[in-house]
Coordinates of C-alpha atoms and ligand atoms in Angstrom, one line a residue:
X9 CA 0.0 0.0 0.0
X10 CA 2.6 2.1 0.9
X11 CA 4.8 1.5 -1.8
X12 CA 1.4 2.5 -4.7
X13 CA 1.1 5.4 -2.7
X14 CA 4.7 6.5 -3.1
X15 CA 4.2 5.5 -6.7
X16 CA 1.0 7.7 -7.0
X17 CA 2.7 10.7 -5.5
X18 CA 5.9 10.7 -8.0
X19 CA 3.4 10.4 -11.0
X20 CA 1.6 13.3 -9.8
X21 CA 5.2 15.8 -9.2
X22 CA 6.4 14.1 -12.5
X23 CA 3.6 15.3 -14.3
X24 CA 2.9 18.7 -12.5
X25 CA 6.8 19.4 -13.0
X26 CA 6.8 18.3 -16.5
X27 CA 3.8 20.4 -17.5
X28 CA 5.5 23.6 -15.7
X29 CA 8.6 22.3 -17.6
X30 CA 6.5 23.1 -21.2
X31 CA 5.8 26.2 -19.9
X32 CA 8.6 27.4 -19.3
X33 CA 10.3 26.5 -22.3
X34 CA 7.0 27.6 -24.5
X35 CA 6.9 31.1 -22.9
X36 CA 11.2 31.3 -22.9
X37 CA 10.3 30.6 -26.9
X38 CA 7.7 33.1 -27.5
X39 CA 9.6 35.7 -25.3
X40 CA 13.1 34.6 -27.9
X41 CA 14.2 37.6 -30.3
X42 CA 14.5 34.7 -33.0
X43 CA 11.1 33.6 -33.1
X44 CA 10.4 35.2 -36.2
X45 CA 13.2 34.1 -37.4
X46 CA 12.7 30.4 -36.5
X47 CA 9.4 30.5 -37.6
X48 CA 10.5 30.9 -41.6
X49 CA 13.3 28.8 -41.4
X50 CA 13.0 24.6 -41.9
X51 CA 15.7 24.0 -39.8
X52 CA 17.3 26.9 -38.1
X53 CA 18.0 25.6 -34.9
X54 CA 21.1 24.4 -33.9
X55 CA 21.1 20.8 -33.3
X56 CA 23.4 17.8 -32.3
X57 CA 24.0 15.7 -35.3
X58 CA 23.4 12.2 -34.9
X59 CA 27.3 11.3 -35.2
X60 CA 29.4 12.8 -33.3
X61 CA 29.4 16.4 -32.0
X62 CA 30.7 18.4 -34.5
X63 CA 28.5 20.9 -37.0
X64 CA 26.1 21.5 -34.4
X65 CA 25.1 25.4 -35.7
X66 CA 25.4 24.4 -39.0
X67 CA 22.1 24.8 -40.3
X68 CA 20.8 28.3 -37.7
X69 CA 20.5 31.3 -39.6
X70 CA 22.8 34.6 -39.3
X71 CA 20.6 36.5 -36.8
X72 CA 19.7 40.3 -38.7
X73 CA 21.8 43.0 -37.5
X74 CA 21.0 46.1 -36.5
X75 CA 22.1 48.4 -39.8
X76 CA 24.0 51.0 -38.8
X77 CA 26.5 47.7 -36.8
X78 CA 26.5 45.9 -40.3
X79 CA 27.3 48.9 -42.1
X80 CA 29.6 49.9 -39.4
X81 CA 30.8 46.1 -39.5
X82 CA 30.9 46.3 -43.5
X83 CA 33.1 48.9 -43.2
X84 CA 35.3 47.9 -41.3
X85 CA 35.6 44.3 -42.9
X86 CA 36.3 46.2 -46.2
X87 CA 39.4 45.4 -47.9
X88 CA 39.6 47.9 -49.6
X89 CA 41.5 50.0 -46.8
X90 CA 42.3 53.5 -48.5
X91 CA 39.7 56.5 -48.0
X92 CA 36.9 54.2 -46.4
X93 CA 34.8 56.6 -44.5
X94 CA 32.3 55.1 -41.7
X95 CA 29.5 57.9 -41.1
X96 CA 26.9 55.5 -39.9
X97 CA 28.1 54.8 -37.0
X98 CA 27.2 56.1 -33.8
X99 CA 30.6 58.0 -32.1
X100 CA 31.8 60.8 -31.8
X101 CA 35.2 61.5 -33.4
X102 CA 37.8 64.4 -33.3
X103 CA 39.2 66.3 -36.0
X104 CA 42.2 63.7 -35.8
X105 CA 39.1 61.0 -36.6
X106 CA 39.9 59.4 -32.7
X107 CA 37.3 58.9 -30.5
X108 CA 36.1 62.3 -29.3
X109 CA 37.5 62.7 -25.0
X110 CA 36.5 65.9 -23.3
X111 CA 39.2 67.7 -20.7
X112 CA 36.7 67.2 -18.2
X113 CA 36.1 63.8 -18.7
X114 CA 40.4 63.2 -18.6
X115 CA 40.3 65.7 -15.5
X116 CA 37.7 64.0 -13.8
X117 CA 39.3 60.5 -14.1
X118 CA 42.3 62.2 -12.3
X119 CA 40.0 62.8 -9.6
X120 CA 39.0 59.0 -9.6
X121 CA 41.3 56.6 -7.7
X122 CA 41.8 52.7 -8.1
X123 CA 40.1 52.1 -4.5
X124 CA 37.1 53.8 -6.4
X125 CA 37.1 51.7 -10.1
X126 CA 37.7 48.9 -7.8
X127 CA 34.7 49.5 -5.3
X128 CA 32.0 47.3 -5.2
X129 CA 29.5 49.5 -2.8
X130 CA 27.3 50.7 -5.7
X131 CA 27.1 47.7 -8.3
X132 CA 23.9 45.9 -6.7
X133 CA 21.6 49.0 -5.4
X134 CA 23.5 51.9 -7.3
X135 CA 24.8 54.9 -5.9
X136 CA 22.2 57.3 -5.6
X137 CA 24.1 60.2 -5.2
X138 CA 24.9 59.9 -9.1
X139 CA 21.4 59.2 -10.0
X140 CA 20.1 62.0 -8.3
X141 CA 22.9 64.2 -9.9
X142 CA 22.0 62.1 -13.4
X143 CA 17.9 62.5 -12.8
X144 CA 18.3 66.3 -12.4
X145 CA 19.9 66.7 -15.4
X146 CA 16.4 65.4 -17.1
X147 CA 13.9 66.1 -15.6
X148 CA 15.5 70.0 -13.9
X149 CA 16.0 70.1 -9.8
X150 CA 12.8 71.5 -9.5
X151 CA 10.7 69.0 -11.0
X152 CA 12.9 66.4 -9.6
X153 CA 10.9 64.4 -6.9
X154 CA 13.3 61.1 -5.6
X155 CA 10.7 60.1 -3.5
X156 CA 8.2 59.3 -6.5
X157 CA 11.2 58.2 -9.1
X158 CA 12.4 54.4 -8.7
X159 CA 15.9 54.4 -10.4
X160 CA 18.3 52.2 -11.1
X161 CA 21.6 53.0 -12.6
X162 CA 22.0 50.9 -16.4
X163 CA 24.6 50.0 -18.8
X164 CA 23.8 52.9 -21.3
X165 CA 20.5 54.0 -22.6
X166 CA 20.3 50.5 -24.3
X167 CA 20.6 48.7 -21.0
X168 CA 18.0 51.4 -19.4
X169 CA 15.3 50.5 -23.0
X170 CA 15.9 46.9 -22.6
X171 CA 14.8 46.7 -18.9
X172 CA 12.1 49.3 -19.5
X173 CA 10.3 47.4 -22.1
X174 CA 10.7 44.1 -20.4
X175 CA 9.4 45.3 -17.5
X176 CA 6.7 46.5 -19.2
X177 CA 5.9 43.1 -20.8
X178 CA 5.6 41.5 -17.6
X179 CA 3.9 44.3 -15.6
X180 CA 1.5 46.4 -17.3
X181 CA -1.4 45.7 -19.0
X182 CA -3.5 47.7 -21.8
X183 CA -6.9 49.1 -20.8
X184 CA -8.2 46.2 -23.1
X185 CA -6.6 43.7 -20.5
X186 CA -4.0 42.7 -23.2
X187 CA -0.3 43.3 -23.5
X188 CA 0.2 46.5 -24.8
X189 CA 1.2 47.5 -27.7
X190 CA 4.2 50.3 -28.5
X191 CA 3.6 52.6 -30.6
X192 CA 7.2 53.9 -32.3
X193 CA 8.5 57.0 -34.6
X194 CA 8.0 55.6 -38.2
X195 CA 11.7 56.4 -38.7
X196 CA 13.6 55.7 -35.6
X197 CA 16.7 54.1 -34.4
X198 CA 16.3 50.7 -35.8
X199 CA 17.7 49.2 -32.4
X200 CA 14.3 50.0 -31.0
X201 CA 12.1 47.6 -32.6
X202 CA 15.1 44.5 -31.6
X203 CA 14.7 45.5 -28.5
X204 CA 11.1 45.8 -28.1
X205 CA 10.5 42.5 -30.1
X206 CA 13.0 40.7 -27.5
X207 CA 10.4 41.2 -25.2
X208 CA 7.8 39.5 -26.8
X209 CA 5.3 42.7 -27.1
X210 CA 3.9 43.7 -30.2
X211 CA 4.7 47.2 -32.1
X212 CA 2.6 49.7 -34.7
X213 CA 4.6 52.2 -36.5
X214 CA 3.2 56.0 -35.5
X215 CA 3.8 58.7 -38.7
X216 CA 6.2 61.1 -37.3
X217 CA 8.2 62.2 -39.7
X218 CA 7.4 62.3 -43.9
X219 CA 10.0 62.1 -46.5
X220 CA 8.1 64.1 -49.3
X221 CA 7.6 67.1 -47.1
X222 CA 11.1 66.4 -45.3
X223 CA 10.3 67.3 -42.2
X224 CA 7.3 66.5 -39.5
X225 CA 4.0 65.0 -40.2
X226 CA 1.8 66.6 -37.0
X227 CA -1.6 65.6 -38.2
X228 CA -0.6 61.6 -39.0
X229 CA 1.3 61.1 -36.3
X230 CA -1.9 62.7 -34.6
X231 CA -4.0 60.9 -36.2
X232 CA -2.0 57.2 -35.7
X233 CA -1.7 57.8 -31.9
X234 CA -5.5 58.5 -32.0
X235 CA -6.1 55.5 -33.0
X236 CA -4.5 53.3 -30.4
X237 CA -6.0 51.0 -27.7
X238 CA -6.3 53.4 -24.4
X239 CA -3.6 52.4 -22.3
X240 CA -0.8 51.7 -25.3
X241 CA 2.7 52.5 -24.7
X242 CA 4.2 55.7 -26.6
X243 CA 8.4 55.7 -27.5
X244 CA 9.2 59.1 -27.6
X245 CA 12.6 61.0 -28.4
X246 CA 13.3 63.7 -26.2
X247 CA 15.4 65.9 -28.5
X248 CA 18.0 65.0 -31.4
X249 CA 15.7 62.7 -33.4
X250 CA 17.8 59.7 -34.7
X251 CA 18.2 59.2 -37.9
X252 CA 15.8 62.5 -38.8
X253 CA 17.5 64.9 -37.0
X254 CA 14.1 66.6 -36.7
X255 CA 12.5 66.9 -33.2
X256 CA 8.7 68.3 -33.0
X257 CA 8.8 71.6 -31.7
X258 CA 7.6 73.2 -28.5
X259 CA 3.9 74.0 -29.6
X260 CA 3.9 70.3 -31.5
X261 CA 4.7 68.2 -28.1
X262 CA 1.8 70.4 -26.8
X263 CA -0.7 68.8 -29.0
X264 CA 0.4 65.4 -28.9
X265 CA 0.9 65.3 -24.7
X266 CA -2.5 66.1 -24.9
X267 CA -3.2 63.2 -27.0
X268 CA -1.5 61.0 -25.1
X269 CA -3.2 62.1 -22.5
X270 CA -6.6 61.6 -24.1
X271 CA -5.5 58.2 -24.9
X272 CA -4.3 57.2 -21.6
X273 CA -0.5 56.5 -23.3
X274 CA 2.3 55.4 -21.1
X275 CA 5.3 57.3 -22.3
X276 CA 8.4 55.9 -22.2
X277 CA 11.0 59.0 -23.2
X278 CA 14.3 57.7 -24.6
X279 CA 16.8 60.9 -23.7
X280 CA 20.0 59.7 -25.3
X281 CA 20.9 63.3 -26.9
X282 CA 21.0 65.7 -23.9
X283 CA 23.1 68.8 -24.7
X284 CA 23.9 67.8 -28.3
X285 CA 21.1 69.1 -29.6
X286 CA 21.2 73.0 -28.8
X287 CA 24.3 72.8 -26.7
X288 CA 21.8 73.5 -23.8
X289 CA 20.7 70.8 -21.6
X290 CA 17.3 72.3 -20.8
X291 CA 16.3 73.1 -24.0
X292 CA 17.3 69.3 -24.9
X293 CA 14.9 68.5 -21.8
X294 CA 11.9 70.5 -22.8
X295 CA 9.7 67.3 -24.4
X296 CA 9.9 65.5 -21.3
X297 CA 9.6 68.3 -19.2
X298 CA 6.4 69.2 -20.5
X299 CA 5.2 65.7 -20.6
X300 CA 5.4 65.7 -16.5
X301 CA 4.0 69.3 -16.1
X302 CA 1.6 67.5 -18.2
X303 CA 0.6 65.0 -15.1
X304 CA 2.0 61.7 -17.7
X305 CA 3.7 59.0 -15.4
X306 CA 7.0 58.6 -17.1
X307 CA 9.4 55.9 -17.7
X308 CA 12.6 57.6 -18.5
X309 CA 15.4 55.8 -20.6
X310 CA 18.8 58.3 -20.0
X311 CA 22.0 57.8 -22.0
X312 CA 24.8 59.4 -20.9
X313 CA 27.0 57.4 -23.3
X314 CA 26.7 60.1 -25.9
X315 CA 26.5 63.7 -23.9
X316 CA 29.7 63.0 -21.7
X317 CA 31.3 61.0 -25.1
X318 CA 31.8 58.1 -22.9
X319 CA 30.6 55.6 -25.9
X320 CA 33.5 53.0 -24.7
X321 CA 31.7 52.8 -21.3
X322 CA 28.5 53.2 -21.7
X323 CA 26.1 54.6 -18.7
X324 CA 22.6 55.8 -18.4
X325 CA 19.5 55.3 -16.1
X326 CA 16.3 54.2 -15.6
X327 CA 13.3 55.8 -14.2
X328 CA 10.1 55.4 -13.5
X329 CA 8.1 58.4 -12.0
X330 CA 5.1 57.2 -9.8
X331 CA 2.6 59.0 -7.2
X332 CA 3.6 58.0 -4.2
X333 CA 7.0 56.6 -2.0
X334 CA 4.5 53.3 -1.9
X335 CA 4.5 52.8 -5.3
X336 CA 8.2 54.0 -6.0
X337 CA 9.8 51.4 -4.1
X338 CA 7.7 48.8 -5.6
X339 CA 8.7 49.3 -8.8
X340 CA 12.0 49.6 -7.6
X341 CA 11.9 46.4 -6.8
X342 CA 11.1 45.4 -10.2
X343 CA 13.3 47.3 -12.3
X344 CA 16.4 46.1 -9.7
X345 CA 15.6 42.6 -10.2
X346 CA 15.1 42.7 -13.6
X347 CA 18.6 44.7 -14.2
X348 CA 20.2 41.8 -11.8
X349 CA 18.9 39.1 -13.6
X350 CA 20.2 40.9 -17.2
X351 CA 23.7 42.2 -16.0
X352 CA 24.5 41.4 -12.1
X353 CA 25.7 44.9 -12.3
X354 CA 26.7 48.1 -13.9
X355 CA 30.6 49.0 -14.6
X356 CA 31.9 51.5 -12.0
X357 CA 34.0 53.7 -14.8
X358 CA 31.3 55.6 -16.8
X359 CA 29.4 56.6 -13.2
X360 CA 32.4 57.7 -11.7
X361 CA 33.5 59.8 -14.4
X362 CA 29.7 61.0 -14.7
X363 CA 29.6 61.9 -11.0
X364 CA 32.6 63.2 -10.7
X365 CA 32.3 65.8 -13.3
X366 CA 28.6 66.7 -11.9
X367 CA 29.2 67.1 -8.2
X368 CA 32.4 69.9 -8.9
X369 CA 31.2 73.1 -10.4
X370 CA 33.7 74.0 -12.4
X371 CA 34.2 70.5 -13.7
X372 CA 31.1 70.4 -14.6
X373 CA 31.1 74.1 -16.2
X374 CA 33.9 72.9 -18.6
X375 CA 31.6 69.6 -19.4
X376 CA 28.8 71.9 -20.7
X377 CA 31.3 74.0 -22.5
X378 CA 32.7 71.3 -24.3
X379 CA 29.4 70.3 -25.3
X380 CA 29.0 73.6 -26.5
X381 CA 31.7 73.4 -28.8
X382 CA 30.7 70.0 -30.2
X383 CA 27.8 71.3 -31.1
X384 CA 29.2 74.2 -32.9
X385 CA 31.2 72.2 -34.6
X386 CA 28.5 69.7 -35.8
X387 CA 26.1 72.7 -36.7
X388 CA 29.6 74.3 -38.9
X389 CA 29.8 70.7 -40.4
X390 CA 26.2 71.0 -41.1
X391 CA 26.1 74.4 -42.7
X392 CA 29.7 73.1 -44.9
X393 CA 28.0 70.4 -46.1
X394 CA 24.8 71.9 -46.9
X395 CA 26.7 75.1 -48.9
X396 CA 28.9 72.7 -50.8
X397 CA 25.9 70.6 -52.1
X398 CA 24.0 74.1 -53.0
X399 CA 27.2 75.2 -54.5
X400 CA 27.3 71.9 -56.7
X401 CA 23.7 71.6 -57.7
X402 CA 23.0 74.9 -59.0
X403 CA 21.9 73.4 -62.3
X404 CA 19.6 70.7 -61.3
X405 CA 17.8 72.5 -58.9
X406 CA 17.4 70.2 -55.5
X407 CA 16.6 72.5 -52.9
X408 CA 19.0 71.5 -49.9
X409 CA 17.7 74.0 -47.3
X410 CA 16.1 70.9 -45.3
X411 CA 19.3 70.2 -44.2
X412 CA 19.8 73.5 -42.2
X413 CA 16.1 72.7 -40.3
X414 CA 17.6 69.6 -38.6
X415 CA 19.8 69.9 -35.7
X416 CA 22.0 67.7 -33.5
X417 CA 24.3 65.0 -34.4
X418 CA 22.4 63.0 -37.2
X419 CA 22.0 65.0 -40.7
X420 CA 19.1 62.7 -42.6
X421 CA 20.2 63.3 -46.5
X422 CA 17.1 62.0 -48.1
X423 CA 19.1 59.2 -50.3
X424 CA 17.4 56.0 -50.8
X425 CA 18.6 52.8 -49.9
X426 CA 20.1 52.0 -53.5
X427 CA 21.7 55.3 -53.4
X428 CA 23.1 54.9 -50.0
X429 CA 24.6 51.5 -51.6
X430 CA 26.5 53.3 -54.3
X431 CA 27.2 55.7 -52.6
X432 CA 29.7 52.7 -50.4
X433 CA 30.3 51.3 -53.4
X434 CA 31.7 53.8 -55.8
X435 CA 33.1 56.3 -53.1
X436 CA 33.8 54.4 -50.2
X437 CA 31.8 56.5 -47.7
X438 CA 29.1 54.9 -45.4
X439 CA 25.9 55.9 -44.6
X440 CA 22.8 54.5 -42.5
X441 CA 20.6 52.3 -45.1
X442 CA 18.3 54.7 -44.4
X443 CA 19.7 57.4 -45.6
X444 CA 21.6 59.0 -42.2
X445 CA 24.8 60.4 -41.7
X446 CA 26.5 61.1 -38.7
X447 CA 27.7 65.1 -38.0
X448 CA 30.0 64.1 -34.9
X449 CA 31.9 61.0 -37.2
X450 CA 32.9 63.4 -40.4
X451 CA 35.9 66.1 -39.9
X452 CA 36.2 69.7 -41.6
X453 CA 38.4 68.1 -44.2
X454 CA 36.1 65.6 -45.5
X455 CA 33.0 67.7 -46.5
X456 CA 33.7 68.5 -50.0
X457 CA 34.7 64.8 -50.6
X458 CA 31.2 63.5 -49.1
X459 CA 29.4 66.4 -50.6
X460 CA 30.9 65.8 -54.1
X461 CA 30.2 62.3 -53.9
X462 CA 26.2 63.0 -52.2
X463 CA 25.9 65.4 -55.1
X464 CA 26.8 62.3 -57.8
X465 CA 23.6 60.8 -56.2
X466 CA 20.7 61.0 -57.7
X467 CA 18.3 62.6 -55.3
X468 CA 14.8 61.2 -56.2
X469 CA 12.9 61.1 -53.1
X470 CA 9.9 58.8 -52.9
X471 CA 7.1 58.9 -50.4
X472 CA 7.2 56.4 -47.2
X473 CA 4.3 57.7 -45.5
X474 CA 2.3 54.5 -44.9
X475 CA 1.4 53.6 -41.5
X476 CA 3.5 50.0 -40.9
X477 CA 2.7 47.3 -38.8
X478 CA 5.7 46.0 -37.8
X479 CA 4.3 42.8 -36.0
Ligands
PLP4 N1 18.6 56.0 -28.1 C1 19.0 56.5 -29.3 C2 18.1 57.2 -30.1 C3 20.3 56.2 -29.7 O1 20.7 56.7 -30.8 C4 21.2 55.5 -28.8 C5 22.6 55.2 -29.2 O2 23.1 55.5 -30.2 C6 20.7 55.0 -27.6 C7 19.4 55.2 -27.3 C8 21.5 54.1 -26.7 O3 22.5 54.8 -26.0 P1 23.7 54.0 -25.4 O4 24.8 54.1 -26.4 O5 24.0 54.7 -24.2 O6 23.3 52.6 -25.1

């Protein structure tokens, strides 16, 4: 008897365990970047073979990469070592063509010593004197409320989207009691949607920006957000629109805060541009700024990586503003475990350099300056570029002056993705497929080379103002 009943009991765990054991694996699959992948494949996974163990990835599929990386990675690759010219990537470079390093960065690490990079105090909870010296550079000291802001500290503004959305996938529901979906800038950094799809939640383009008309689209993108489920999730850009270069303006965020408002949106405000747009950090903060004057319950995604030109060791934040301590530390919870299950913990070198610069005055003085300048110098390579193409197409007519109406690093040309091919093929210069060049990658001294060659391009511009679903 004894023995049937022991029997009994191990059936029962064995099958309770094995149906958990489905579920697991089915939601690990349907939560896996690849799934769309797999699903068009015959046999992508990798497999053992049934002799030996040898060949086992041979028949998986190269994952897509993000474009500006295989571009970037294409470039690099390219034998063909003389002149090649890499302007979609995503750092910042010094007339020399070396990675861009402020004085107050260098002076800062001075400040920093090895008992410091070494520390491990702040890599499981963070150090919050940085992140409240980090938060009030978005969201201004005033509006600034730590009580109501769970933060954690995150490797760059990637690490900070990547916990945001996942933490939105497993904690927030749509006012139709279904995952939400996020709504995101027709054109946009295409690392969004890989990061949003590895969370499993679904996406719907929203028309922000039109080719034809080169510049915003108010009453679509209007119009698309309208649309949406109440409760959705908005991306937004704070300032320094990538690949567009075109941010709405002051009056524009008005009208669509008060849309999202109407809609019952949950923002999430990716603020990787601070200070490189206008060379002033709250005019770069003005979007989100409004959004929380606005009463909208924020999730904030900060890069730092960019502003402090710290792309080697990339830091950021994540915050989440709430309406009360109660709620704050819950979340907190959330976010923390989420980041610890992702990363353990964030590098010490990009936070201490970031703190150390924004708790001295002067240090931090110099830091804005130097943004200043980069900005100046971006806008100069702007305006270069711009008057050499004018200069060169006075016969045929393409007005260029679009150029001059977008501001910050990214200068969107308009060229098509066959142009933007031939472009790399016959002059060796590379650009975003999508048409984007980067301001802080190309120096004084190439400008009339990548004009000359933009200007060999044949600019025929074609409508891509459909609203995609990119499910
Ligand atoms: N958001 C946008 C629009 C970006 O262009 C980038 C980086 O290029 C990021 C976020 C990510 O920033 P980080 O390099 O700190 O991960």
């Amino acid at each position: 008897m004894h023995k049937l009943w022991s029997l009994l009991c191990r059936n029962v765990i064995y099958t309770y365990n094995k149906k958990n054991i489905q579920t697991f694996y089915s939601a690990a699959y349907n939560a896996s970047p690849y799934r769309d992948l797999f699903s068009e494949r015959k046999e992508p996974f990798g497999k053992m073979p049934k002799e030996g163990i040898q060949n086992i990835w041979e028949n998986l599929p190269p994952a897509t990469m993000e474009s500006y990386l295989n571009t970037s990675w294409s470039c690099k690759k390219s034998e063909q070592t003389e002149n090649k010219l890499d302007l979609a990537t995503e750092n910042i470079l010094d007339e020399e063509g070396n990675p861009l390093v402020f004085q107050s960065v260098l002076k800062a690490r001075e400040k920093i010593s090895s008992q410091d990079i070494f520390s491990t105090d702040s890599c499981v909870l963070g150090d919050q004197e940085f992140l409240d010296d980090a938060l009030k550079l978005a969201y201004g000291s005033e509006m600034y409320q730590r009580d109501h802001i769970a933060a954690i500290e995150t490797v760059g503004g990637t690490g900070a989207l990547r916990i945001a959305f996942e933490f939105i996938s497993r904690c927030f529901i749509s006012l139709d009691g279904q995952k939400p979906r996020v709504y995101v800038p027709n054109l946009c950094w295409p690392n969004y949607k890989e990061i949003i799809k590895s969370t499993g939640l679904k996406m719907r383009d929203y028309r922000s920006y039109r080719k034809n008309i080169q510049g915003i689209d108010l009453k679509s993108c209007l119009s698309d957000l309208f649309r949406a489920t109440k409760g959705s999730v908005a991306l937004l850009e704070a300032s320094g629109q990538n690949p567009t270069g075109t941010d709405f303006s002051p009056e524009q965020w008005k009208e669509i805060s008060q849309i999202l408002k109407d809609r019952k949106y949950l923002c999430v405000v990716d603020m990787a541009y601070q200070g490189l747009v206008h060379g002033d950090l709250d005019r770069d903060a003005l979007a989100l700024r409004r959004l929380v004057e606005d009463g909208h319950q924020v999730i904030v995604c900060q890069s730092l990586s960019k502003s402090f030109s710290l792309q080697g060791n990339p830091i950021g934040t994540l915050s989440v503003l709430t309406s009360s301590k109660e709620e704050k530390e819950k979340v907190w919870t959330h976010i923390r475990s989420l980041s610890h299950s992702m990363l353990s913990s964030v590098p010490n070198y990009g936070r201490l350099i970031v703190k150390t610069i924004l708790s001295n005055e002067a240090l931090k003085k110099e830091w804005m300056e130097e943004t200043q300048n980069l900005v100046k110098r971006m806008k100069a390579t702007r305006q270069a570029l711009h008057d050499q193409l004018v200069s060169l197409n006075k016969s045929n007519g393409v007005d260029w002056s679009f150029l001059l109406q977008q501001q910050g690093m990214f200068l969107f040309t308009g060229l098509e993705a066959e142009q933007v091919d031939k472009l790399q093929k016959e002059y060796n210069i590379y650009l975003q497929p999508d048409g984007r060049l980067n301001l802080g990658a190309l120096t004084a001294s190439q400008v009339e080379r990548v004009g000359t060659a933009i200007h060999k391009m044949t600019l025929t511009n074609s409508t891509n103002s459909e609203q995609v679903s990119t499910e």
